[in-house]
Short mmCIF file of C-alpha atoms in Angstrom, two decimals:
data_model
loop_
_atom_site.label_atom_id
_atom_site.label_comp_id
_atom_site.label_asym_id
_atom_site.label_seq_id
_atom_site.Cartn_x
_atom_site.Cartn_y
_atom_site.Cartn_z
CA UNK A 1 -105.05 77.91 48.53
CA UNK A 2 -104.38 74.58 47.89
CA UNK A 3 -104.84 73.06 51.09
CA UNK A 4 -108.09 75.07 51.66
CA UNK A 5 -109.26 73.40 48.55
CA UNK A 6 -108.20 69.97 50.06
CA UNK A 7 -109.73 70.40 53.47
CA UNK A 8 -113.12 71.27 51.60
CA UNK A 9 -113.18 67.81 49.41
CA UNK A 10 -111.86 66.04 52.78
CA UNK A 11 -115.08 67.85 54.48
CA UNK A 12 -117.18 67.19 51.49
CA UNK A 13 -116.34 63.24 51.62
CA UNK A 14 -116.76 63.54 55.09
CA UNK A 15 -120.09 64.69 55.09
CA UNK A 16 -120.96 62.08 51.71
CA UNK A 17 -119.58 58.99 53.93
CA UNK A 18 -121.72 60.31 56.52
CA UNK A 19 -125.11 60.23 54.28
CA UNK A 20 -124.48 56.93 52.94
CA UNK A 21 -124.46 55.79 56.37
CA UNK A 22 -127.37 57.05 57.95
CA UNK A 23 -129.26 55.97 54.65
CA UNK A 24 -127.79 51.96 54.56
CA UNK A 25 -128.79 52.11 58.35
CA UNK A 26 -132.41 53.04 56.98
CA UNK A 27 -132.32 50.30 54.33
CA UNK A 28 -131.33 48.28 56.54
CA UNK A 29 -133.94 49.00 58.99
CA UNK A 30 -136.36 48.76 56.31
CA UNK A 31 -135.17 45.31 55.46
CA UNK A 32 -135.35 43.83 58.53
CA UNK A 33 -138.95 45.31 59.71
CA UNK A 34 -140.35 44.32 56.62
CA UNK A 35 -143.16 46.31 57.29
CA UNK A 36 -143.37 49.14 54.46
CA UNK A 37 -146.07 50.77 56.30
CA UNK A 38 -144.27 51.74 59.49
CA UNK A 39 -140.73 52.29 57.64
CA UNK A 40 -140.61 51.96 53.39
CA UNK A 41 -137.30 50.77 52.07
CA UNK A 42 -135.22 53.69 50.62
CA UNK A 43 -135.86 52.89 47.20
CA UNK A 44 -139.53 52.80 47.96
CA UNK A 45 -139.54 56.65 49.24
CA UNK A 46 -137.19 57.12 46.06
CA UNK A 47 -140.03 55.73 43.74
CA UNK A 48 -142.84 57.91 45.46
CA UNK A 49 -140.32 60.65 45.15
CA UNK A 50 -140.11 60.19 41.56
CA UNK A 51 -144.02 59.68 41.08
CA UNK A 52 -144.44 62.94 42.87
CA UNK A 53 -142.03 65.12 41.37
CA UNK A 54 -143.26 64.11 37.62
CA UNK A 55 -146.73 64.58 38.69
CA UNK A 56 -147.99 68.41 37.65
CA UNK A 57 -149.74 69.05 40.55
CA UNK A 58 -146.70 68.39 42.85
CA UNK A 59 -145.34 71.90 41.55
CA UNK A 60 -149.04 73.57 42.21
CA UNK A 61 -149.07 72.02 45.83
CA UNK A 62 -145.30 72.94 46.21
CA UNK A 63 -145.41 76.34 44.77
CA UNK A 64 -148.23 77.07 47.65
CA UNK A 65 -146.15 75.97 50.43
CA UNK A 66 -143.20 78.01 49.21
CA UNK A 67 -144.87 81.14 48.75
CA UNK A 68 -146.70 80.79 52.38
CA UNK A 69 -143.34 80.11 53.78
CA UNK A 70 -141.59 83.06 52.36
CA UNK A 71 -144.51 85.32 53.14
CA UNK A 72 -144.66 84.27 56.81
CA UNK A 73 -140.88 84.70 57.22
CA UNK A 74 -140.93 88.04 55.37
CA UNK A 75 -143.75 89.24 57.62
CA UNK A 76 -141.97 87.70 60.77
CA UNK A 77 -138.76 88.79 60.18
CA UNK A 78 -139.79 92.41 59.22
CA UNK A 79 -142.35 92.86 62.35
CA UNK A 80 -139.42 91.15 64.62
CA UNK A 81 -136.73 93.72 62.98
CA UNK A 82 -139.47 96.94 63.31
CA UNK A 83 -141.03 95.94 66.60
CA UNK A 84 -137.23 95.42 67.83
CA UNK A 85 -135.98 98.55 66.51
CA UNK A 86 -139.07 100.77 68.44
CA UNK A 87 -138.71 98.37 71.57
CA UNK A 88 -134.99 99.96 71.51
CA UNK A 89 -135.73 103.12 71.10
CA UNK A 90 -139.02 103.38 73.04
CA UNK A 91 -138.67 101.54 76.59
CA UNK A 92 -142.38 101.29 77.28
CA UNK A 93 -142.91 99.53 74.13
CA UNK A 94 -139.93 96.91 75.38
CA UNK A 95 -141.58 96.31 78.56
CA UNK A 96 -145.10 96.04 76.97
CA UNK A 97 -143.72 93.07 73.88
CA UNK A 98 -141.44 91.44 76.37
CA UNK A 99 -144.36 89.49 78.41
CA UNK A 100 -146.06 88.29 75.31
CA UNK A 101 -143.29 87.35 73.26
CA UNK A 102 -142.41 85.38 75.99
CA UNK A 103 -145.68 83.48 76.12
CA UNK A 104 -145.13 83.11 72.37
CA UNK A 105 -142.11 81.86 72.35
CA UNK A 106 -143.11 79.26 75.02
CA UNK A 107 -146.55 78.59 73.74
CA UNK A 108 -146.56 75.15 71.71
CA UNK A 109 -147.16 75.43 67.82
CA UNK A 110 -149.82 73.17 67.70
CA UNK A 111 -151.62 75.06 70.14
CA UNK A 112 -151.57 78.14 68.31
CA UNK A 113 -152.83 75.93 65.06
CA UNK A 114 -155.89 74.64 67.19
CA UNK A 115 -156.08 78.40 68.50
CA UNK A 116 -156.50 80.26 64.84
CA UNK A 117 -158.25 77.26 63.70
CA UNK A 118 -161.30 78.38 65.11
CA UNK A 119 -160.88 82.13 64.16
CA UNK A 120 -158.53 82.15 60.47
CA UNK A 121 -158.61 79.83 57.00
CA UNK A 122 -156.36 77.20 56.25
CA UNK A 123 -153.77 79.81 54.54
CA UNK A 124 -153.78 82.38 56.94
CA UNK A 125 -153.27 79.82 59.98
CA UNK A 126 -150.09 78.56 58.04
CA UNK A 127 -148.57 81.74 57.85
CA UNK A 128 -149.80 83.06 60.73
CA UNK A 129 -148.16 80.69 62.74
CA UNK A 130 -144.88 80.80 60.44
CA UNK A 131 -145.31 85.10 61.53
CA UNK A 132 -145.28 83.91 65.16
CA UNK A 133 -142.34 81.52 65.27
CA UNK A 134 -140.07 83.89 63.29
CA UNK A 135 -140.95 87.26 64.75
CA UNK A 136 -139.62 86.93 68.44
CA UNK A 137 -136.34 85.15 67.59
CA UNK A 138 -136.01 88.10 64.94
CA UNK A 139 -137.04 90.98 67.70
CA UNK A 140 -134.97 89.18 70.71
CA UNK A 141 -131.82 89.13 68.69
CA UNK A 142 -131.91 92.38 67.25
CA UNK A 143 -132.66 93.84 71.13
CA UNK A 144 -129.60 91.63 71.60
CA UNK A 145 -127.36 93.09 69.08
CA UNK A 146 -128.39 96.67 70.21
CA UNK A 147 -127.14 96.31 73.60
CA UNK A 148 -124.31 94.44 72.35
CA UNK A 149 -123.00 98.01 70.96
CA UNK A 150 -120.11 99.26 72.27
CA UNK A 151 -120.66 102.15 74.25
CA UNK A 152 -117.06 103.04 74.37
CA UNK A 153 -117.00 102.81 70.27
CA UNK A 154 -120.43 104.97 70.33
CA UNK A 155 -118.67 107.96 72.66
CA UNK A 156 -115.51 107.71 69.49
CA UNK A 157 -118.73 108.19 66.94
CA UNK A 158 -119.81 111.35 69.14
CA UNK A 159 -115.81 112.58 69.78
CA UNK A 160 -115.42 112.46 66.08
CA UNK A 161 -118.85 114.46 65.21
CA UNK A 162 -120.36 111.08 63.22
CA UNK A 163 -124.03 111.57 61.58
CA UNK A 164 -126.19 109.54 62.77
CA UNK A 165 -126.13 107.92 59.40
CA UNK A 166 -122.23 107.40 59.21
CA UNK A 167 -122.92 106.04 62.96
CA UNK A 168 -125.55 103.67 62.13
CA UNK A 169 -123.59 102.48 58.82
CA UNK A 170 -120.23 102.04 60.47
CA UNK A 171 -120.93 100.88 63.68
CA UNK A 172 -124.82 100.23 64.52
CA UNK A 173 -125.63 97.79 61.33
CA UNK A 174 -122.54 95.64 61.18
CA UNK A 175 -123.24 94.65 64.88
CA UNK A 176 -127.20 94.27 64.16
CA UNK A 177 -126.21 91.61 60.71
CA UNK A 178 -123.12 89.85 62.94
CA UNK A 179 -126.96 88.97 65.62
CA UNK A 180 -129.49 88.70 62.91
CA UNK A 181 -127.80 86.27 60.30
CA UNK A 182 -127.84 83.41 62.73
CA UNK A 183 -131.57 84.27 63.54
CA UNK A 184 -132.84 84.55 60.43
CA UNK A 185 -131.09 81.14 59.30
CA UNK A 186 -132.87 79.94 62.42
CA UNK A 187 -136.14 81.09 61.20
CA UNK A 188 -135.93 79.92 57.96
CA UNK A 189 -135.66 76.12 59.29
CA UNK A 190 -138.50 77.45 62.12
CA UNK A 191 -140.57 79.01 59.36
CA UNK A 192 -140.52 75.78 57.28
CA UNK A 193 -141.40 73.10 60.10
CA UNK A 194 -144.19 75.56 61.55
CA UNK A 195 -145.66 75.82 57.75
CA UNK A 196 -146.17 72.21 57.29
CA UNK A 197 -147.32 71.57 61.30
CA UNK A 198 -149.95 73.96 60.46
CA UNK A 199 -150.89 72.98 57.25
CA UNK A 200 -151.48 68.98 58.23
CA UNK A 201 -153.31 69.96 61.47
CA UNK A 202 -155.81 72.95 60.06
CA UNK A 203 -155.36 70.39 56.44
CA UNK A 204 -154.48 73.43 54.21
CA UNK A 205 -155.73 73.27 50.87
CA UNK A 206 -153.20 73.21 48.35
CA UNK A 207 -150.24 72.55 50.43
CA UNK A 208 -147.71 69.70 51.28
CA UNK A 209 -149.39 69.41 54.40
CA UNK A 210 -152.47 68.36 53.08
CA UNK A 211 -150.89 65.69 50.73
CA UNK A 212 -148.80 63.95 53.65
CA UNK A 213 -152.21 64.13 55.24
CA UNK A 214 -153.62 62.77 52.92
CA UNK A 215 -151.05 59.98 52.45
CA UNK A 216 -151.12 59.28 55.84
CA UNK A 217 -154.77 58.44 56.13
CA UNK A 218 -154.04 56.04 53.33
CA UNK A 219 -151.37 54.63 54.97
CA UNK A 220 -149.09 55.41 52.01
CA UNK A 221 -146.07 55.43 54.19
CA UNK A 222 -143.69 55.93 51.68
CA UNK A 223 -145.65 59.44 50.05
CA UNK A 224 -145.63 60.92 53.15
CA UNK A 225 -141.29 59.80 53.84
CA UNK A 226 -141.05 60.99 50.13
CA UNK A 227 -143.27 64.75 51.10
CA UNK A 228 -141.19 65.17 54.01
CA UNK A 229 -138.03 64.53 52.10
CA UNK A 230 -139.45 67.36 49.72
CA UNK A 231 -139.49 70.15 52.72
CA UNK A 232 -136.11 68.76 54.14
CA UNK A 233 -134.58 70.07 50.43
CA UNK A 234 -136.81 73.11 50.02
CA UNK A 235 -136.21 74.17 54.02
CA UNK A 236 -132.20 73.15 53.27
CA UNK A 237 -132.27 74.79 49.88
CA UNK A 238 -133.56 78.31 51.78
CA UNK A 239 -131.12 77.93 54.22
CA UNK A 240 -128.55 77.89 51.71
CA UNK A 241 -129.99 80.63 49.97
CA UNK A 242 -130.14 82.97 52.91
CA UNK A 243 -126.52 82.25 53.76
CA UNK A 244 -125.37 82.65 50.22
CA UNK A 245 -127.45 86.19 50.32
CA UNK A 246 -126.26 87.33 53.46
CA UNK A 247 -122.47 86.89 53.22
CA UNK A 248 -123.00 88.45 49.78
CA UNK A 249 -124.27 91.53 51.31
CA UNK A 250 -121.91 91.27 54.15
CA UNK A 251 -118.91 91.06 52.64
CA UNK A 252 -119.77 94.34 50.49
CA UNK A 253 -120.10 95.62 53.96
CA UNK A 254 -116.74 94.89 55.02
CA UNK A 255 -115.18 95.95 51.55
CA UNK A 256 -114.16 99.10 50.09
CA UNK A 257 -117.02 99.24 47.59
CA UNK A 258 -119.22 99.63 50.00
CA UNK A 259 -117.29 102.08 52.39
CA UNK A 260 -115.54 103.69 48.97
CA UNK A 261 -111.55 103.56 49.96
CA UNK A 262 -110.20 99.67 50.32
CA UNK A 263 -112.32 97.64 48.72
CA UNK A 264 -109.91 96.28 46.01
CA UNK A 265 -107.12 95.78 48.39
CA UNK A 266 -108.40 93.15 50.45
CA UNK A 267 -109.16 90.03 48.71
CA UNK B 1 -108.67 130.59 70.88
CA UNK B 2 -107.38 129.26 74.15
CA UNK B 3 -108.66 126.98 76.47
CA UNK B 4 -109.22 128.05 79.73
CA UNK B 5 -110.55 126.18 82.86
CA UNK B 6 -112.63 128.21 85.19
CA UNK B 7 -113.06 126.60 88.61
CA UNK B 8 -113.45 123.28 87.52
CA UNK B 9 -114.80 120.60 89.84
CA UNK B 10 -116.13 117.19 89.07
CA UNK B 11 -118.07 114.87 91.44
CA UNK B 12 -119.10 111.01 90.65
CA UNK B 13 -122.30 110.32 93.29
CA UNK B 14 -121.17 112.74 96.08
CA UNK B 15 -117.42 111.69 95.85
CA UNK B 16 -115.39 115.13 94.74
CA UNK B 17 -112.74 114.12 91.90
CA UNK B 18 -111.34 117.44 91.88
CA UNK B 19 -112.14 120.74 93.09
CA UNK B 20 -112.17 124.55 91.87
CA UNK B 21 -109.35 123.98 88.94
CA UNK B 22 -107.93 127.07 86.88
CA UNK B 23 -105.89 126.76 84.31
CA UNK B 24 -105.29 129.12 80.94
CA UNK B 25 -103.53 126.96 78.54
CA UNK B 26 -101.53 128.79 75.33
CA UNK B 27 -102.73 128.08 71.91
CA UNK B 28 -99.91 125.68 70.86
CA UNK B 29 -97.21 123.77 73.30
CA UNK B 30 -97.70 120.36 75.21
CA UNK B 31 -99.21 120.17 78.58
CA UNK B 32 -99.30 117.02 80.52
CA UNK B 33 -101.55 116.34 83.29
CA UNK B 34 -100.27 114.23 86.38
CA UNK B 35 -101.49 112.68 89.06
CA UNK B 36 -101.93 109.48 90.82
CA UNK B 37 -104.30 107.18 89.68
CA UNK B 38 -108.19 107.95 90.10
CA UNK B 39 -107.31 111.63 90.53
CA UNK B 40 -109.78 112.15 87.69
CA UNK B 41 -106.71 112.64 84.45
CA UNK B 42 -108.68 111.25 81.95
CA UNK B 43 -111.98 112.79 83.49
CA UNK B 44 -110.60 115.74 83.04
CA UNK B 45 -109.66 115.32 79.30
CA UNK B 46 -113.59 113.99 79.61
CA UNK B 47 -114.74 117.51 80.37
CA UNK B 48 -112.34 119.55 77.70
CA UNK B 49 -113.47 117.17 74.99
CA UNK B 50 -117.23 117.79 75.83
CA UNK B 51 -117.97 113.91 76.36
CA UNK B 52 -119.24 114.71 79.64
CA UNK B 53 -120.86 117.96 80.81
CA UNK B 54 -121.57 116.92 84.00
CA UNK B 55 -119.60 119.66 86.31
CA UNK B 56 -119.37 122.66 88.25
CA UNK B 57 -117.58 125.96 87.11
CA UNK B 58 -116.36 126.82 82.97
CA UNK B 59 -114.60 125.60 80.18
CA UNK B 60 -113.97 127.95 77.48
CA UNK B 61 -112.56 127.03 74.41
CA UNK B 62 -113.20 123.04 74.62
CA UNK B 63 -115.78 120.64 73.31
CA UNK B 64 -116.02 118.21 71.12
CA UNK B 65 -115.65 120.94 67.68
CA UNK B 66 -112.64 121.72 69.36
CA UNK B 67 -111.07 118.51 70.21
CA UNK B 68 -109.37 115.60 68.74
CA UNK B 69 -109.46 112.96 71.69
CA UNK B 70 -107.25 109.71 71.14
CA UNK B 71 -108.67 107.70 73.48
CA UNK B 72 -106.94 105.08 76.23
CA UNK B 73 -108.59 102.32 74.80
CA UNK B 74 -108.33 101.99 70.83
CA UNK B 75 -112.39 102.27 70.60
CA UNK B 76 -111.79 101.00 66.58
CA UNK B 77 -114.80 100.30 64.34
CA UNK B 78 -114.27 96.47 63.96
CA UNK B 79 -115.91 96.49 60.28
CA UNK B 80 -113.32 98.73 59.02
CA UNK B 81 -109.88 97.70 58.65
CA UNK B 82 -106.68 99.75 59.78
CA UNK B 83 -106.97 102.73 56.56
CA UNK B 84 -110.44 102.59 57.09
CA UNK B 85 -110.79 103.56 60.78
CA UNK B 86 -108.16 106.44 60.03
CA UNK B 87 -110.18 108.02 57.39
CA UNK B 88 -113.63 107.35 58.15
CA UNK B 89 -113.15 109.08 61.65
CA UNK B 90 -112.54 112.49 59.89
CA UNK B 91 -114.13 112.00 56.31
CA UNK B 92 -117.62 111.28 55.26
CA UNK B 93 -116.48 110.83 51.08
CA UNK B 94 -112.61 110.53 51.27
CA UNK B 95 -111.02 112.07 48.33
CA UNK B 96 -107.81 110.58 47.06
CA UNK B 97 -105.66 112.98 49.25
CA UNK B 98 -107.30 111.71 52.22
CA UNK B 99 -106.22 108.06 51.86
CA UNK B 100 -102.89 109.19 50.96
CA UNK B 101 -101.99 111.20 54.20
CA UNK B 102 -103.94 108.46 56.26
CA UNK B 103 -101.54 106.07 54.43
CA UNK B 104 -98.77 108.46 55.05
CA UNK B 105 -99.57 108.79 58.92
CA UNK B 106 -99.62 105.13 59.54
CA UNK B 107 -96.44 104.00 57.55
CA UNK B 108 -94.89 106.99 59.63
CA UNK B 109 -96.71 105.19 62.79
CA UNK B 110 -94.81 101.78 61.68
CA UNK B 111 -97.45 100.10 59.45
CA UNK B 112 -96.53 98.32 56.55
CA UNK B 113 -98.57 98.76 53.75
CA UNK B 114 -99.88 95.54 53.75
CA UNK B 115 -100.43 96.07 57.64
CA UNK B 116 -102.68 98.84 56.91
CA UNK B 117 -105.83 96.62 55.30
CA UNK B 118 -105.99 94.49 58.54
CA UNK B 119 -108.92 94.18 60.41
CA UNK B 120 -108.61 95.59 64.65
CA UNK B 121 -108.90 91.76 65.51
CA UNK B 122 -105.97 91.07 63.32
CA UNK B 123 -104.03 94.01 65.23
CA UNK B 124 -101.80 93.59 68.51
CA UNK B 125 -102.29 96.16 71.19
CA UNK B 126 -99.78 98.36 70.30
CA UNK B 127 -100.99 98.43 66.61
CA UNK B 128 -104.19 98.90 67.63
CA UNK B 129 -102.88 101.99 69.75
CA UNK B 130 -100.95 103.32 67.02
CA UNK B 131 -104.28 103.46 64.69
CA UNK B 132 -105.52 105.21 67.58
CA UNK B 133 -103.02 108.02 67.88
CA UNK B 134 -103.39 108.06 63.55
CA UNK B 135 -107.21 108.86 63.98
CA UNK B 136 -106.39 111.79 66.63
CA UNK B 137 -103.57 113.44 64.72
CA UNK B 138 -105.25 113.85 61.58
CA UNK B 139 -108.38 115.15 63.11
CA UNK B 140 -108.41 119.16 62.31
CA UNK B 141 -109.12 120.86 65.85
CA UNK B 142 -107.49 122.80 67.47
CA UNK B 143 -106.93 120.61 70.96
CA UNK B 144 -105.62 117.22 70.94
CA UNK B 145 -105.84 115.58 73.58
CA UNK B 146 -104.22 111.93 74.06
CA UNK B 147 -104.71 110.00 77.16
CA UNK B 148 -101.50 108.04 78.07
CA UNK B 149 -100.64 107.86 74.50
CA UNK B 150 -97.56 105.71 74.47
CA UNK B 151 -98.87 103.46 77.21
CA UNK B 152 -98.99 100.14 75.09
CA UNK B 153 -95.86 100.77 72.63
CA UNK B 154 -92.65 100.17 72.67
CA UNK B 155 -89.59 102.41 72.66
CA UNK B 156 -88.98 102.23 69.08
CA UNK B 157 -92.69 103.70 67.98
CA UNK B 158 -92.90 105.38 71.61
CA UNK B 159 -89.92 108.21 70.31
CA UNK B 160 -91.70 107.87 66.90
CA UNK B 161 -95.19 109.18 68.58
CA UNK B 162 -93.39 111.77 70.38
CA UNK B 163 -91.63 113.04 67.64
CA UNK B 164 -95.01 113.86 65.71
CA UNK B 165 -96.50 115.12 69.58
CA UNK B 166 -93.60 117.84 68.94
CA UNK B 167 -94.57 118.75 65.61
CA UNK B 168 -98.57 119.01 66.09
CA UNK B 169 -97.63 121.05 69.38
CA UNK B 170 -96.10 123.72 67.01
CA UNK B 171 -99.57 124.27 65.14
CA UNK B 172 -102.48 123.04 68.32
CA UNK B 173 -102.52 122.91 71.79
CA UNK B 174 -101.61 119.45 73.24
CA UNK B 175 -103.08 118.07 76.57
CA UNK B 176 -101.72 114.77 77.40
CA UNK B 177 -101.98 112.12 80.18
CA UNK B 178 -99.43 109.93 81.50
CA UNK B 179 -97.78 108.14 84.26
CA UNK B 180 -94.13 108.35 82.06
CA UNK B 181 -91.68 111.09 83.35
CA UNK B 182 -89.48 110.33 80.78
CA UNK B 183 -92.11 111.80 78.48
CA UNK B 184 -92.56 114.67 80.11
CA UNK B 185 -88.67 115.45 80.06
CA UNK B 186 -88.60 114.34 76.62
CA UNK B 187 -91.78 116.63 75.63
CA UNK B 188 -90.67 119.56 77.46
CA UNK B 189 -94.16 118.99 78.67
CA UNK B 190 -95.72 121.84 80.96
CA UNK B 191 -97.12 119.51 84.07
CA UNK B 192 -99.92 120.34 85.53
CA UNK B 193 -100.55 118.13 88.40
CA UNK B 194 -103.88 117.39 90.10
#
């Protein structure tokens, strides 16, 4: 116990050393450009930071962003897990998704911006396009957990008379979460960079995309560092989230509380 | 009711297995089938169990009601640990008296206690085996069937495994596979070579 506790504050240090490099390297960048509007000192992103964070519309703008983010992932991740589960069970349907996701996932995001620029508002591009990044890593992985399945482990849930709902609990599920926790943790980051592409190209009102924009025309270098910064936390901070969420309900999974004998036991 | 093989023959794309077997087997006592390998042993447990129906002729009495079927390869549920596997193969809500005897059955197998809250990645071959032969003998059926059941043990929980073989024969009909001919001495195994 002790030493796991030790290897975590050596990795934490680690990974602290590691920042303080990379951001002296930027200060000193900064410092010897000298040009604040290509590359703004650290402290200058730090004081746009600070005038952005105290300002009451930041929280407007940011609140915006955030909920267009979680409804894009939400929509891609539940149309990737449905459209997944029916392209299993339904082999026309697989042949008939697997063309277009493929041009999906190949097609650049900014061209699907310019696309639904022409046809969709501001909002709905940004989601939109947040739906179509998500969706087919969501519906590839869960087609690639499904085939993943043992088939000698299936033929025990048939020996021993399973249900299909003892079946799909004991064996189906915990191989479809060990494929779609790394894809939706994937997603999130997707769902995040996708968000704010669309909403500086189609200039979303009321988003973070608008304001580096905005900044940007203005040549306020340091606003749009100090926006970006923003999205890096919020898109880190959701990653975090999802993990913390997911090995939550994963390791109820693996526990007795969830199957009802050894949950106690194992620690 | 007994099993009973009418004219059983079993073809994989044109190439015959086996051909017009008969066989009435007793309602208890231990029956080992023999054979070289890729005579069709364990396709033959296949058919009794009821995992494949793909064959010419009868079998009365099997299927997979029937049957309890350790397989040759441990086929665990990797979620579950060791106690898990045991009782979640033959109970949907596991009463108290259900994780005792699966607790029972796998400290008899070797376990320790501790041993039996281990994951199947955690397990060596043997153990993994062993969890195998605890799911099959505590499956209510009246066939067991165990395909080369002490195959990965060693002599220690081999004699241990035959030892409860000889008790379950004395209340179910057991229909084994192996290459070991000191088994079937040791069994007083009926052989039925094919």
């Amino acid at each position: 116990m002790r030493s796991i506790m030790k290897n975590k504050l050596k990795a934490l240090f680690l990974s602290l050393i590691s920042i303080v490099f990379w951001v002296s390297a930027w200060q000193i960048c900064a410092m010897l450009m000298d040009r604040p509007y290509f590359l703004p000192s650290v402290s200058d992103t730090l004081s746009a930071l600070s005038r952005l964070i105290t300002s009451p519309e930041f929280y407007r703008v940011a609140l915006y962003t955030v909920f267009r983010v979680i409804f894009g992932l939400l929509i891609g991740v539940f149309l990737g897990v449905g459209l997944a589960i029916l392209s299993h069970h339904v082999k026309f349907v697989r042949i008939l998704l697997s063309p277009i996701i493929s041009v999906i996932k190949a097609t650049p995001v900014a061209s699907f911006i310019v696309v639904f620029w022409i046809l969709l508002s501001g909002d709905a591009i940004a989601i939109v396009v947040a739906v179509l990044m998500v969706m087919p890593i969501i519906w590839q992985n869960v087609l690639d957990a499904y085939s993943s399945i043992d088939k000698d482990t299936e033929e025990m849930c048939r020996a021993y008379e399973f249900s299909r709902l003892k079946k799909f609990r004991l064996l189906t599920l915990p191989t479809l979460l060990k494929f779609f926790i790394p894809a939706l943790i994937t997603s999130v980051g997707l769902a995040w960079k996708s968000e704010i592409a669309a909403e500086i190209i189609a200039y979303t009102k009321n988003s973070i995309g608008q304001y580096i924009n905005d900044a940007k025309y203005n040549l306020l270098t340091a606003e749009v560092f100090a926006w970006t910064l923003v999205v890096i936390i919020f898109s880190i901070a959701f990653e975090r989230l999802a993990r913390l969420a997911l090995a939550a309900l994963t390791k109820k999974r693996r526990g007795y509380a969830f199957y009802g004998t050894d949950t106690e036991k194992r620690k | 009711m007994a099993l009973i093989l009418k004219n059983v023959s079993k073809s994989f794309d044109e190439k015959r297995i086996f051909s017009s077997l008969s066989y009435e087997f007793s309602d208890t006592g231990i029956y080992a089938i023999c054979g070289e390998s890729g005579k069709g042993k364990t396709t033959l447990l296949r058919l009794i169990s009821g995992l494949d129906n793909d064959f010419e002729g009868e079998i009365v009495g099997g299927g997979i009601k029937n049957v309890s079927y350790a397989f040759q390869e441990p086929r665990l549920l990797p979620t579950l640990t060791t106690i898990d596997n045991v009782i979640f193969a033959n109970h949907d809500k596991p009463d108290d008296a259900a994780v005792k005897k699966a607790t029972n059955m796998l400290l008899r197998l070797g376990f320790s206690e501790e041993d039996t809250h281990l994951f199947p990645e955690e397990l060596s071959g043997g153990m993994r085996q062993r969890v195998t032969l605890a799911r099959a003998f505590l499956r209510d059926a009246p066939i067991l069937l165990l395909d080369e059941p002490t195959k990965e043990l060693d002599a220690e929980n081999a004699s241990i495994v035959k030892e409860i073989i000889k008790e379950e024969s004395k209340r179910r009909l057991v229909i084994l596979v192996t290459h070991n001919e000191a088994d079937l001495s040791e069994l007083d195994a009926v052989a039925l070579k094919i």
